[in-house]
PDB file of C-alpha atoms in Angstrom:
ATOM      1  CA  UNK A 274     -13.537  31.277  11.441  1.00 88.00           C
ATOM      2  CA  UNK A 275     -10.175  29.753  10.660  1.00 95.00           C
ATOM      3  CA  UNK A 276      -9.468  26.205  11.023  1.00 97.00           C
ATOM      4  CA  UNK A 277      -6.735  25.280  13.448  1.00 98.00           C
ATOM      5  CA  UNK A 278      -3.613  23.596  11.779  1.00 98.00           C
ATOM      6  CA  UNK A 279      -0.528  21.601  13.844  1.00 98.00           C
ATOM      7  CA  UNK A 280       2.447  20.897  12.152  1.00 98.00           C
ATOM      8  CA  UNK A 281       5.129  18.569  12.878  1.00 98.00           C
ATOM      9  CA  UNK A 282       8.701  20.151  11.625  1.00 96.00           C
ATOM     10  CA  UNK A 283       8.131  24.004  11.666  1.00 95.00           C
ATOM     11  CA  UNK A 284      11.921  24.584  11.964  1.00 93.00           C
ATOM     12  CA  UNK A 285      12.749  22.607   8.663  1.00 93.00           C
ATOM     13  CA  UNK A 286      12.708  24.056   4.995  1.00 95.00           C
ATOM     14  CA  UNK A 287       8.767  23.173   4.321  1.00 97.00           C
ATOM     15  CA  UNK A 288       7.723  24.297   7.470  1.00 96.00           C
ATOM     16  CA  UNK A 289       9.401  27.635   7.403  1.00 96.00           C
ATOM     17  CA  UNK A 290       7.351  28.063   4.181  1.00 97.00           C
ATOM     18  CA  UNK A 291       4.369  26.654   5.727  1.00 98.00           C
ATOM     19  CA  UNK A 292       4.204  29.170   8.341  1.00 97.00           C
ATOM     20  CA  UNK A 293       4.939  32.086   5.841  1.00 96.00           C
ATOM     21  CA  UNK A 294       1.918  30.417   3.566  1.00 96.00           C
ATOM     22  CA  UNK A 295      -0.097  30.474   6.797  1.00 96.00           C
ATOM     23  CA  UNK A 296       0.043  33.773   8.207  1.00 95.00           C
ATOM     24  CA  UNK A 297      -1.288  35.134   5.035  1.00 92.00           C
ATOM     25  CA  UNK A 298      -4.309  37.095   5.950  1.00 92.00           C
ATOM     26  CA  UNK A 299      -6.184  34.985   3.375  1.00 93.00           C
ATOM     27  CA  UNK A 300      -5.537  31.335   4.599  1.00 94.00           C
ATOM     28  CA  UNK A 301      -8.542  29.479   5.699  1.00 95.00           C
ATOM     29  CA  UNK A 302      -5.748  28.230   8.209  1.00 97.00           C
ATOM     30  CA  UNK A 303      -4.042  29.679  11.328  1.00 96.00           C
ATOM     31  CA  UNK A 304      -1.005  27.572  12.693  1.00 97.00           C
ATOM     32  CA  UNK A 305      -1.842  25.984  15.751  1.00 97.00           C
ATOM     33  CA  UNK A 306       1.578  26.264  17.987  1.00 93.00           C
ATOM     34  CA  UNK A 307       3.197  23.815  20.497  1.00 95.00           C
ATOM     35  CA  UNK A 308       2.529  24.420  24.396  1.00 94.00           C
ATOM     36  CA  UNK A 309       5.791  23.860  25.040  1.00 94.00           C
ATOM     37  CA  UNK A 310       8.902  22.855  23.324  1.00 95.00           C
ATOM     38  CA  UNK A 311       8.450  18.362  21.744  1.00 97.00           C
ATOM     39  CA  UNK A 312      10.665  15.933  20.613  1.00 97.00           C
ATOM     40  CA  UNK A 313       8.937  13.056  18.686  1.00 98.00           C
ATOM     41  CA  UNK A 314      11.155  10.557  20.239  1.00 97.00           C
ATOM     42  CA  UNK A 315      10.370  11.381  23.799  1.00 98.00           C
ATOM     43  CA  UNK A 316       6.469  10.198  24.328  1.00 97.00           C
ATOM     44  CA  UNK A 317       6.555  12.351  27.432  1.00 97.00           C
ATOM     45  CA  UNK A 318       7.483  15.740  26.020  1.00 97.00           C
ATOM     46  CA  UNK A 319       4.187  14.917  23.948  1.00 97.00           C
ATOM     47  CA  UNK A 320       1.916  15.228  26.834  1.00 93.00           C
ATOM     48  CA  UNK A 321      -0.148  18.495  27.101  1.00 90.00           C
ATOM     49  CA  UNK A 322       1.660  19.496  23.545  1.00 95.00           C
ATOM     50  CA  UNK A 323      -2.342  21.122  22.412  1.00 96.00           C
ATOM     51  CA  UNK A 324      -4.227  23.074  25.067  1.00 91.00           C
ATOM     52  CA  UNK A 325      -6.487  23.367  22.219  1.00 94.00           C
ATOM     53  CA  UNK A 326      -7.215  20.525  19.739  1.00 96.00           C
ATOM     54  CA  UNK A 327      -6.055  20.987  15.876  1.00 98.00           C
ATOM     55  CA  UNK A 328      -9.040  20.446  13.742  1.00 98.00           C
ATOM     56  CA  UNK A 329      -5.748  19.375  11.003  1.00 98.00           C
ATOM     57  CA  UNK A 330      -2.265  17.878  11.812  1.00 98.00           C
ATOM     58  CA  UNK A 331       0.212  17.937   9.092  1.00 98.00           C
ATOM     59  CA  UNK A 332       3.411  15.216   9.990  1.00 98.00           C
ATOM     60  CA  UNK A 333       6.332  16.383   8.582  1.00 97.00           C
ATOM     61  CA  UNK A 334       8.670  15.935  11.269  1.00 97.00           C
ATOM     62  CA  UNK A 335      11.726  13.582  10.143  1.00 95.00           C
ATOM     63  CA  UNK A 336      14.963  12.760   9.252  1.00 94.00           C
ATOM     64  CA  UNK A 337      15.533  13.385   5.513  1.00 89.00           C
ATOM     65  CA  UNK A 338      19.014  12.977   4.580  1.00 85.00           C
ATOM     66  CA  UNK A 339      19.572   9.601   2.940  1.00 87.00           C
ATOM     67  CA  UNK A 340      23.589   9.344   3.476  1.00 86.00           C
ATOM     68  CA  UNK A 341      22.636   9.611   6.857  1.00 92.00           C
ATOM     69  CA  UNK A 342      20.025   6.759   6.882  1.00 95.00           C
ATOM     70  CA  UNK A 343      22.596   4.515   5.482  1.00 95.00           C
ATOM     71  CA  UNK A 344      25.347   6.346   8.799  1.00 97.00           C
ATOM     72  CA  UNK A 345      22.331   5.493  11.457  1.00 98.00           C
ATOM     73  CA  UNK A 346      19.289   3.209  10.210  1.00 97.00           C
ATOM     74  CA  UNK A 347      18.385   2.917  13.504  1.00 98.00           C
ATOM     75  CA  UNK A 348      17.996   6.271  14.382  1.00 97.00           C
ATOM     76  CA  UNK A 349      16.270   7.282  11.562  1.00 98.00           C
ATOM     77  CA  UNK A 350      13.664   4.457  12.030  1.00 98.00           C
ATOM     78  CA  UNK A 351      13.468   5.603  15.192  1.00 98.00           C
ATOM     79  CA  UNK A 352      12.764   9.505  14.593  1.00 98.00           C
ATOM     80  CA  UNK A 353      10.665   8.791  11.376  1.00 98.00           C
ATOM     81  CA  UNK A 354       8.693   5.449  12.727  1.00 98.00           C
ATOM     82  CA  UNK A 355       8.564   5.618  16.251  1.00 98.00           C
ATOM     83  CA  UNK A 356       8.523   9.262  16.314  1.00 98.00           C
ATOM     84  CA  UNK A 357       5.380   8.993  14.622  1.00 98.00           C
ATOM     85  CA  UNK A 358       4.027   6.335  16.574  1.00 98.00           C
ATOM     86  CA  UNK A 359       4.638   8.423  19.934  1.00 98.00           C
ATOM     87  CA  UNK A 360       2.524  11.547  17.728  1.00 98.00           C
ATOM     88  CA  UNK A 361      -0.300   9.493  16.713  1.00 98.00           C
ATOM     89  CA  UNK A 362      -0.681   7.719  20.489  1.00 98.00           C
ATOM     90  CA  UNK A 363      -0.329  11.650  22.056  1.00 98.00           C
ATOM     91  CA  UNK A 364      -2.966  12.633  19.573  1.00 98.00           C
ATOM     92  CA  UNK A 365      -5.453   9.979  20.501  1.00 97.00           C
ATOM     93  CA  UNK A 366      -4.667  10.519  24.454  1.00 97.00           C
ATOM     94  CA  UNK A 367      -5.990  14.110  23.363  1.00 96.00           C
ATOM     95  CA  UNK A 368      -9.539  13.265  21.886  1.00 96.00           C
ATOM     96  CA  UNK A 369      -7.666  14.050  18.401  1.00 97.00           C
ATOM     97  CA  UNK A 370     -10.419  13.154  15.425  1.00 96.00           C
ATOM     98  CA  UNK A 371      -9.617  15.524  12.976  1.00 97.00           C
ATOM     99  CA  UNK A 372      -7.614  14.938   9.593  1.00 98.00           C
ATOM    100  CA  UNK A 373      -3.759  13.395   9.474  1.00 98.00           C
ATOM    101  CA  UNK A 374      -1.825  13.777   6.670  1.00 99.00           C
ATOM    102  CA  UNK A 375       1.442  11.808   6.508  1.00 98.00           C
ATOM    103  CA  UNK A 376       4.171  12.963   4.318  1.00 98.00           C
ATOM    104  CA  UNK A 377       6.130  10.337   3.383  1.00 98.00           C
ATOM    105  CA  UNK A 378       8.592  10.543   0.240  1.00 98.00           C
ATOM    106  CA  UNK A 379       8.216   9.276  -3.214  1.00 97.00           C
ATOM    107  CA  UNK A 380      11.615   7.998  -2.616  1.00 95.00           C
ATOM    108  CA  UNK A 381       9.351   4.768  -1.588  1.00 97.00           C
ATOM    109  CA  UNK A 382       8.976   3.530  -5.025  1.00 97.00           C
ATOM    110  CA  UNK A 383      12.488   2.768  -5.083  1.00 94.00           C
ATOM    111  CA  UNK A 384      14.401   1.609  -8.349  1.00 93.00           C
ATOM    112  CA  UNK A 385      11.301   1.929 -11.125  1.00 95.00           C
ATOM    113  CA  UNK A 386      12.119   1.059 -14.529  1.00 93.00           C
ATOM    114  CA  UNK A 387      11.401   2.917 -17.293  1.00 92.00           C
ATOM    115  CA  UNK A 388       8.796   1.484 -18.783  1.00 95.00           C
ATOM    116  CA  UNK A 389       6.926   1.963 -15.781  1.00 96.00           C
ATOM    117  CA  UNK A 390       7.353   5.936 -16.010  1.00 97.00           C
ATOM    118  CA  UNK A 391       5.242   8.161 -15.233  1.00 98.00           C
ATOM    119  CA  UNK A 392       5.361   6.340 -11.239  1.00 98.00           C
ATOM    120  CA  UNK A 393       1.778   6.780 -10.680  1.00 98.00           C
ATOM    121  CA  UNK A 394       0.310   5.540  -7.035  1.00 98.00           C
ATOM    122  CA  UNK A 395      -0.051   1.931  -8.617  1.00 98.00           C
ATOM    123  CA  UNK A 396       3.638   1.353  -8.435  1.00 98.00           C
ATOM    124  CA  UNK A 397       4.306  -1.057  -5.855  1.00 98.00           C
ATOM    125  CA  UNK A 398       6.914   0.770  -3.293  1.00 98.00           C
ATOM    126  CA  UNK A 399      10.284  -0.966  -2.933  1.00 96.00           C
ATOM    127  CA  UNK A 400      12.160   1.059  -0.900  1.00 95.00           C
ATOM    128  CA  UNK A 401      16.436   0.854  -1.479  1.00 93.00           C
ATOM    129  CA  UNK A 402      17.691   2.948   1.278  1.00 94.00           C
ATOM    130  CA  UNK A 403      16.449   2.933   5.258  1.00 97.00           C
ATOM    131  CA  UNK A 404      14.893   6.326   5.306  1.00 97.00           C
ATOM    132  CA  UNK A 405      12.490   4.856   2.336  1.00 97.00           C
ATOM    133  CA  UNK A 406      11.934   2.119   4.587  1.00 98.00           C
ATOM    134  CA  UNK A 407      11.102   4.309   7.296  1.00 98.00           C
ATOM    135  CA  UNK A 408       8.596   6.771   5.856  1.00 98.00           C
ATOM    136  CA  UNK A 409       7.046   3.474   4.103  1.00 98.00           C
ATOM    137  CA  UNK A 410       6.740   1.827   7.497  1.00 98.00           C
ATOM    138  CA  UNK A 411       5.464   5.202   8.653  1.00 98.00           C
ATOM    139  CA  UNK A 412       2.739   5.276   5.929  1.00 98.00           C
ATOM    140  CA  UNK A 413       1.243   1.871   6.820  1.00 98.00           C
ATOM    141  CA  UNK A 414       1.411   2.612  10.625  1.00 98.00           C
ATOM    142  CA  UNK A 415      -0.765   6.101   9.865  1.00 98.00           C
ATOM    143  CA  UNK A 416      -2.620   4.792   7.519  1.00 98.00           C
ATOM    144  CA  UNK A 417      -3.567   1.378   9.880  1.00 98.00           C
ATOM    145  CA  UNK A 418      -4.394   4.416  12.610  1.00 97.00           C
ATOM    146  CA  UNK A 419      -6.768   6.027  10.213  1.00 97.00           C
ATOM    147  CA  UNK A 420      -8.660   2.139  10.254  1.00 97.00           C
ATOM    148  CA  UNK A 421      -8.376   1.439  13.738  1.00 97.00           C
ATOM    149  CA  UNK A 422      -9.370   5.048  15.335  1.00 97.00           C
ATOM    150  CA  UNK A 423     -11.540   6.259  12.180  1.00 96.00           C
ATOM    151  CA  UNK A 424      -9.574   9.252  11.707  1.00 97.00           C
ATOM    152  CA  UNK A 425      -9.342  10.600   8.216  1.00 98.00           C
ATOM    153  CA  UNK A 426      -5.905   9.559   7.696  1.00 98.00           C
ATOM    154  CA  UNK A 427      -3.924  11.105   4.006  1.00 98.00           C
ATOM    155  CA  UNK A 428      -0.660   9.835   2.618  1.00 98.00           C
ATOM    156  CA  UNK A 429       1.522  12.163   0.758  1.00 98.00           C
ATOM    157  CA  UNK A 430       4.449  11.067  -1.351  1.00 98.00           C
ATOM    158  CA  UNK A 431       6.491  14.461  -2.374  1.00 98.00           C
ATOM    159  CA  UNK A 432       9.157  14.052  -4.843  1.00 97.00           C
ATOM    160  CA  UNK A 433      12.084  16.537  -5.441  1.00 95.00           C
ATOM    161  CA  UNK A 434      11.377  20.076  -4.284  1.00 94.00           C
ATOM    162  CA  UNK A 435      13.190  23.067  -4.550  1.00 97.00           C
ATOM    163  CA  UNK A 436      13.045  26.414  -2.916  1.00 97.00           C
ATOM    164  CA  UNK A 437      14.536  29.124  -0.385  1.00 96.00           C
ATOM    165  CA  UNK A 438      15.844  28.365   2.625  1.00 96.00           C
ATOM    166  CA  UNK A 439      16.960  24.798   1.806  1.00 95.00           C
ATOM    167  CA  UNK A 440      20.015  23.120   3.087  1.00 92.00           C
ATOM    168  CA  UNK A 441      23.213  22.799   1.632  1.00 92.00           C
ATOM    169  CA  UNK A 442      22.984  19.418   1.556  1.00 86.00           C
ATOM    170  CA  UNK A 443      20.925  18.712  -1.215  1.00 88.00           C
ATOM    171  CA  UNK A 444      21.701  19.281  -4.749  1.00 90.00           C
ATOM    172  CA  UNK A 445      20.114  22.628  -6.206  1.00 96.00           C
ATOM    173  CA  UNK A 446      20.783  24.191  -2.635  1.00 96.00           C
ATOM    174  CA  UNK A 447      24.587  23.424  -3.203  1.00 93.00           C
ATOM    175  CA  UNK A 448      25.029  24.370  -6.342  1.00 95.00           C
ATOM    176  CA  UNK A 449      23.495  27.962  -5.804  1.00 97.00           C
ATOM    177  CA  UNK A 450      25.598  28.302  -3.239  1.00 97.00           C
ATOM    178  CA  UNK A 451      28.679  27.477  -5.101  1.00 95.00           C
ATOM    179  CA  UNK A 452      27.848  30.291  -8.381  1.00 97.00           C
ATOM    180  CA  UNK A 453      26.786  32.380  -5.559  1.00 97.00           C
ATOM    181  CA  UNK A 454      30.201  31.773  -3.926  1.00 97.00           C
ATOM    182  CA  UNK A 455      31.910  32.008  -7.376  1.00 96.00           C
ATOM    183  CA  UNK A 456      30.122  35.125  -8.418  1.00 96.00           C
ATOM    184  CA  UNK A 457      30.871  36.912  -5.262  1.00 96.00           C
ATOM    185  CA  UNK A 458      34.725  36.086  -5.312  1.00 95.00           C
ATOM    186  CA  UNK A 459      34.859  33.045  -2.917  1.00 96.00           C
ATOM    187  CA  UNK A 460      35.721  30.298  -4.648  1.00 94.00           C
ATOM    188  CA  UNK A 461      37.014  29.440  -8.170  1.00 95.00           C
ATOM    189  CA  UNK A 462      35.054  28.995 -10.785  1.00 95.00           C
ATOM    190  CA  UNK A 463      34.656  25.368 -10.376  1.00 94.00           C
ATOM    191  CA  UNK A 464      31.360  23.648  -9.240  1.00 91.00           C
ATOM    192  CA  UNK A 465      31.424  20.464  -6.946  1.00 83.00           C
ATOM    193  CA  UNK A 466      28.839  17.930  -8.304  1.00 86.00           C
ATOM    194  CA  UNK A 467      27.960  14.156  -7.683  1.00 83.00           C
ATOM    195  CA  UNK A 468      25.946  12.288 -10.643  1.00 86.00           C
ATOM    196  CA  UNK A 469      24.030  15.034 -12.923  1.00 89.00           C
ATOM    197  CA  UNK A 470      23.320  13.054 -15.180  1.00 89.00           C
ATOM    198  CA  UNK A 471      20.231  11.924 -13.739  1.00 91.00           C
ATOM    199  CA  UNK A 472      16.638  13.013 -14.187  1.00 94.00           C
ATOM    200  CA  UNK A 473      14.199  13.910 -11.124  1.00 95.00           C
ATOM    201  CA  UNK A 474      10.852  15.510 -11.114  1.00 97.00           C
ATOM    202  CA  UNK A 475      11.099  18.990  -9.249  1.00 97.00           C
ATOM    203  CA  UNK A 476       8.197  20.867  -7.788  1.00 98.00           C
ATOM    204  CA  UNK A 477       9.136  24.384  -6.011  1.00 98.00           C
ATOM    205  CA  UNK A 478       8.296  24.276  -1.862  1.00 98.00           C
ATOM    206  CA  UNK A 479       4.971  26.423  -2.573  1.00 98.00           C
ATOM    207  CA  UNK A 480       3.335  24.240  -4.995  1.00 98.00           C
ATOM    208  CA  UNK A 481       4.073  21.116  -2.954  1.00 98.00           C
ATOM    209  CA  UNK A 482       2.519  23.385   0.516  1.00 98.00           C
ATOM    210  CA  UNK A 483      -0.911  24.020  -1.648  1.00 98.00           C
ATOM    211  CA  UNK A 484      -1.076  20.151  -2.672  1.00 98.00           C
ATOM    212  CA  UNK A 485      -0.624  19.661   1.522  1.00 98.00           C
ATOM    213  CA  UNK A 486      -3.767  21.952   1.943  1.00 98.00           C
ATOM    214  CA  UNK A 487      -5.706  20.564  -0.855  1.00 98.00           C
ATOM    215  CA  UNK A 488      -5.337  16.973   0.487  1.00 98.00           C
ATOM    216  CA  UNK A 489      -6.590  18.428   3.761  1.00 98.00           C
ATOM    217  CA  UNK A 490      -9.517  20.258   2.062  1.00 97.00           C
ATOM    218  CA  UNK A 491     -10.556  17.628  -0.758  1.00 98.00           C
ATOM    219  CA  UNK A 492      -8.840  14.490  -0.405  1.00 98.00           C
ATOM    220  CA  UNK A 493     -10.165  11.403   0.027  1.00 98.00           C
ATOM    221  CA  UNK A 494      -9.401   9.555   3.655  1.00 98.00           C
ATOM    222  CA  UNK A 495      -7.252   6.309   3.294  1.00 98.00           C
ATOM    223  CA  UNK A 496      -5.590   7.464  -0.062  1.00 98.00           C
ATOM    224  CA  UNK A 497      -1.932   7.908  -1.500  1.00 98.00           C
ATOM    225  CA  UNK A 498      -1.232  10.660  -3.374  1.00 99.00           C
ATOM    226  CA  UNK A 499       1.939  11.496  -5.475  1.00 98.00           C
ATOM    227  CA  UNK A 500       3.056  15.134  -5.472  1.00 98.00           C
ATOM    228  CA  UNK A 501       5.311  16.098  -7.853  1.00 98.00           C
ATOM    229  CA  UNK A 502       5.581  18.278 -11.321  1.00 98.00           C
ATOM    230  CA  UNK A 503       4.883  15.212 -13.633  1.00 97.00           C
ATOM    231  CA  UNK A 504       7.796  16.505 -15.387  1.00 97.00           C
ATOM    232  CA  UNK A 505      11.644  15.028 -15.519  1.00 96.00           C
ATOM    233  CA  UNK A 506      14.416  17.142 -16.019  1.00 97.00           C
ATOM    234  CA  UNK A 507      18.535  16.548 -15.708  1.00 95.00           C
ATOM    235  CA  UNK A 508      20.409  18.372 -12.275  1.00 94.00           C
ATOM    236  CA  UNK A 509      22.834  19.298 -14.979  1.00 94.00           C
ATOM    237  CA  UNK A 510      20.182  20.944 -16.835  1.00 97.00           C
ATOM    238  CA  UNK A 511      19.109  22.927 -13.864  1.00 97.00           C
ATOM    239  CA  UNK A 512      22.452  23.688 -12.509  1.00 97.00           C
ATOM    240  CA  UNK A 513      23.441  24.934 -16.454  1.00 96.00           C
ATOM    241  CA  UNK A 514      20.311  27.326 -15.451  1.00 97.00           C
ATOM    242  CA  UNK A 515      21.646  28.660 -12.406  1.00 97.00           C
ATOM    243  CA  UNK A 516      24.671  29.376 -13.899  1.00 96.00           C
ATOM    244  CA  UNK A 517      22.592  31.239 -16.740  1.00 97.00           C
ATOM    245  CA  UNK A 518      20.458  33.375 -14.323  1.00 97.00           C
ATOM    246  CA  UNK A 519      23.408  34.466 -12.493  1.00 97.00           C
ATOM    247  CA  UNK A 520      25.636  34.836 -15.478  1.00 96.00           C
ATOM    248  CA  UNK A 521      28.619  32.584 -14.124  1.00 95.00           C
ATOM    249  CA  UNK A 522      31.162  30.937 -15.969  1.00 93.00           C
ATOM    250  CA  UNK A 523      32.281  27.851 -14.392  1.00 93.00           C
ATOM    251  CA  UNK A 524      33.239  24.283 -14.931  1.00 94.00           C
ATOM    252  CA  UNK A 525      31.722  21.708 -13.753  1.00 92.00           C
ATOM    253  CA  UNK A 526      34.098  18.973 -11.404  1.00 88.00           C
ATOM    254  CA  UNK A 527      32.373  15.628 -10.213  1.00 85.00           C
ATOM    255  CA  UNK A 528      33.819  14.962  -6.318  1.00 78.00           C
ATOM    256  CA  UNK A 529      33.236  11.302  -5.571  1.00 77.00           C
ATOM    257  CA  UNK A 530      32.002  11.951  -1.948  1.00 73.00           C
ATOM    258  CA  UNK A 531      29.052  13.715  -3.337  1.00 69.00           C
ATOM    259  CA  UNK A 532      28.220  10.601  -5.594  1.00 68.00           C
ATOM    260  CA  UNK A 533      24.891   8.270  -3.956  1.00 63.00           C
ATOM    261  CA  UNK A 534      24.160   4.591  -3.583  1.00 50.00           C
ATOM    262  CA  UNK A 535      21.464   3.208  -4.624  1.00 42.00           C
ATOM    263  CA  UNK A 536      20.232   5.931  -7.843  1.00 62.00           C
ATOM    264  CA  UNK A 537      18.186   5.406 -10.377  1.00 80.00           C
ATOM    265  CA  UNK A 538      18.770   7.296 -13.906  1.00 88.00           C
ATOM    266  CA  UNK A 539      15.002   8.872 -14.805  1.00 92.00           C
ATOM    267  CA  UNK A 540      12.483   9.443 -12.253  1.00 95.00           C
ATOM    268  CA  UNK A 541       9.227  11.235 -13.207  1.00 97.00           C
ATOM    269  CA  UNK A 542       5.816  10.893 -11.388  1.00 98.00           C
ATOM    270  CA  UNK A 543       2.263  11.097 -12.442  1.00 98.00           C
ATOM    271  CA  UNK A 544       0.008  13.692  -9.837  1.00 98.00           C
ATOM    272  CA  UNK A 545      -3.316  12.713 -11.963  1.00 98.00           C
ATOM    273  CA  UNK A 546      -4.520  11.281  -8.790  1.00 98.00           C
ATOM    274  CA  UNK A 547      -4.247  14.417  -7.182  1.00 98.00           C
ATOM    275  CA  UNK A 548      -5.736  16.934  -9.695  1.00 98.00           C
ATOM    276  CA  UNK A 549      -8.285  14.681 -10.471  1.00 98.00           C
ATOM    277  CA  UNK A 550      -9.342  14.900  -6.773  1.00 98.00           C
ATOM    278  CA  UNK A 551      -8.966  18.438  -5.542  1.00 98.00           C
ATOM    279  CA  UNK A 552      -8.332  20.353  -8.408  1.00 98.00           C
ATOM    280  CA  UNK A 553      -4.159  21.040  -7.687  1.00 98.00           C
ATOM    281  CA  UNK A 554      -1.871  21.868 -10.299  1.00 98.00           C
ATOM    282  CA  UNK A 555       1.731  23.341 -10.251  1.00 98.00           C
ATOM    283  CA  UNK A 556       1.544  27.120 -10.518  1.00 98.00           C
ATOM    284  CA  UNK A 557       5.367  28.279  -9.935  1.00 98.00           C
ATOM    285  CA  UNK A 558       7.762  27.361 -13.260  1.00 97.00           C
ATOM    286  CA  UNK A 559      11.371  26.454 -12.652  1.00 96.00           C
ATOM    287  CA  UNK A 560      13.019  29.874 -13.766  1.00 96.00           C
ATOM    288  CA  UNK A 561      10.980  31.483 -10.636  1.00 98.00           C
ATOM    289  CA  UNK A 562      12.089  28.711  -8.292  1.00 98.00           C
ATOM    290  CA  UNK A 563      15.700  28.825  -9.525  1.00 98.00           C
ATOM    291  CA  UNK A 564      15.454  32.677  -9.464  1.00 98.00           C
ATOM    292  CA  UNK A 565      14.234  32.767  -5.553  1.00 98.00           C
ATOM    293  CA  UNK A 566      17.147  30.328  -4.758  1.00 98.00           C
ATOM    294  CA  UNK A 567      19.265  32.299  -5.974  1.00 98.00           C
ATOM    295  CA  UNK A 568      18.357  35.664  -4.456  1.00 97.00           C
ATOM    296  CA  UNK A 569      18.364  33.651  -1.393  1.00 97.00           C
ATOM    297  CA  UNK A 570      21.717  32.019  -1.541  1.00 98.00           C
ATOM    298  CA  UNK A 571      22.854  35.811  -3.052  1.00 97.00           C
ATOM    299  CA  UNK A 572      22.398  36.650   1.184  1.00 97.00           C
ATOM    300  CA  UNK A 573      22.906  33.685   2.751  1.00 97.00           C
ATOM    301  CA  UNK A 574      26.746  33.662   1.305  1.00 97.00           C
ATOM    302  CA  UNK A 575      26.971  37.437   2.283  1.00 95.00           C
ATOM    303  CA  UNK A 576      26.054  36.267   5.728  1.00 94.00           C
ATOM    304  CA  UNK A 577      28.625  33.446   6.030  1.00 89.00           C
TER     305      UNK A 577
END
């Protein structure tokens, strides 16, 4: 008998995968789906979401674009915060008492210096942009929920992750589109880029979905756990990879609209806590991640 699952977010990048991972005959998991059509910021269009109740409910419903947390703090507080607020209440008007996990961001650690890398869960979170602030907030009101109602309430921080289907808008998305644009005749062979020369940890979409379904399976109620590769590696050195796979020449042009407030040079994060605990460890290596992005950005620019 399969376990029922709700998630928060189907529509966006994870969730798209998370319903692929999920209709896999072999998931101990079937996707539990929305009476009727929700937004997380109307308490009302909350009521009489589950006609029947998820054993699971994964949150990752939000507003994820940090240039536009600095455009519209408040309405990013209010989607990621509030929105979250009017979930947990609808849940608990429901009987809910099954498992929450959060996902929050490891953007939450905020500026960490180097001597404190690996960031394990130890780091104390000092959040430099308002959508850190908001998933942090977020984390403490799920995780106070957990205490009051004696739910088994999960935090997840994801770093970086790559994959199909992503927007645009973020950095490995827009350069594939570019050498796919470049390769296919579109543009010339010069690549738009902000700061490159800056290390993040990367995890591909898949691994980070099986660390979501560990947590749910193994982890340990009231807990923070990192997700991420426990690797660093430069956007330039992953963008120089691209370029490889799909044999493109092109130079390389930093646009000062694409450059971000508030960076930090390395980040690389420690996921001992969650191995240790359910067993997770990265399976997918960056040439297959970079590979699928491409193939997928390969159609997507045939399609524009």
């Amino acid at each position: 008998m399969k376990k029922r699952l709700f998630v928060t977010g189907l529509s966006g990048f994870v969730g798209q995968h998370i319903q692929s991972r999920l209709a896999s005959p072999d998931s101990s998991w079937e996707l539990l789906p929305a009476a009727a059509p929700y937004d997380l910021t109307d308490p009302d269009s909350l009521l009489d979401l589950w006609p029947q109740l998820p054993d699971a409910v994964i949150h990752l419903a939000g507003q994820t674009f940090v240039p536009q947390a600095f455009r519209d703090p408040a309405g990013t507080l209010e989607i990621n915060l509030l929105g979250t607020l009017n979930l947990l209440q609808a849940l608990k008007a429901r009987g809910f008492q099954g498992t929450f996990l959060y996902v929050s961001s490891g953007d939450v650690y905020g500026q960490v210096g180097e001597n404190h890398l690996p960031i394990t869960e130890q780091q104390p979170p000092c959040p430099r942009n308002p959508y850190a602030v908001s998933k942090l907030s977020a984390e403490f009101l799920s995780l106070q929920w957990g205490l009051s109602e004696g739910w088994p309430v999960l935090v997840a921080r994801p770093f970086n992750h790559i994959g199909s289907g992503q927007k645009d808008s973020f950095v490995i998305a827009s350069a594939a589109r570019q050498i796919c644009r470049i390769k296919q005749g579109l543009q010339a062979p010069q690549l738009e880029v902000g700061d490159i020369d800056v290390t993040r940890d990367f995890l591909d979409v898949g691994d980070v979905i099986s660390a979501y379904l560990a947590l749910l399976e193994k982890g340990t109620p009231g807990q923070v756990y990192n997700i991420c590769s426990g690797h660093e590696q430069s956007i330039r050195s992953l963008i120089e990879q691209l370029g490889d796979l799909a044999e493109v020449e092109m130079q390389l042009v930093q646009d000062p609209a694409r450059m971000r407030r508030a960076d930090q040079r390395r980040v690389c994060g420690s996921h001992a806590r969650l191995a240790k605990t359910t067993g997770w460890a990265p399976e997918i290596t960056t040439q297959q991640s970079l590979r699928a992005i491409l193939s997928d950005w390969e159609m997507r620019v045939r399609q524009e």
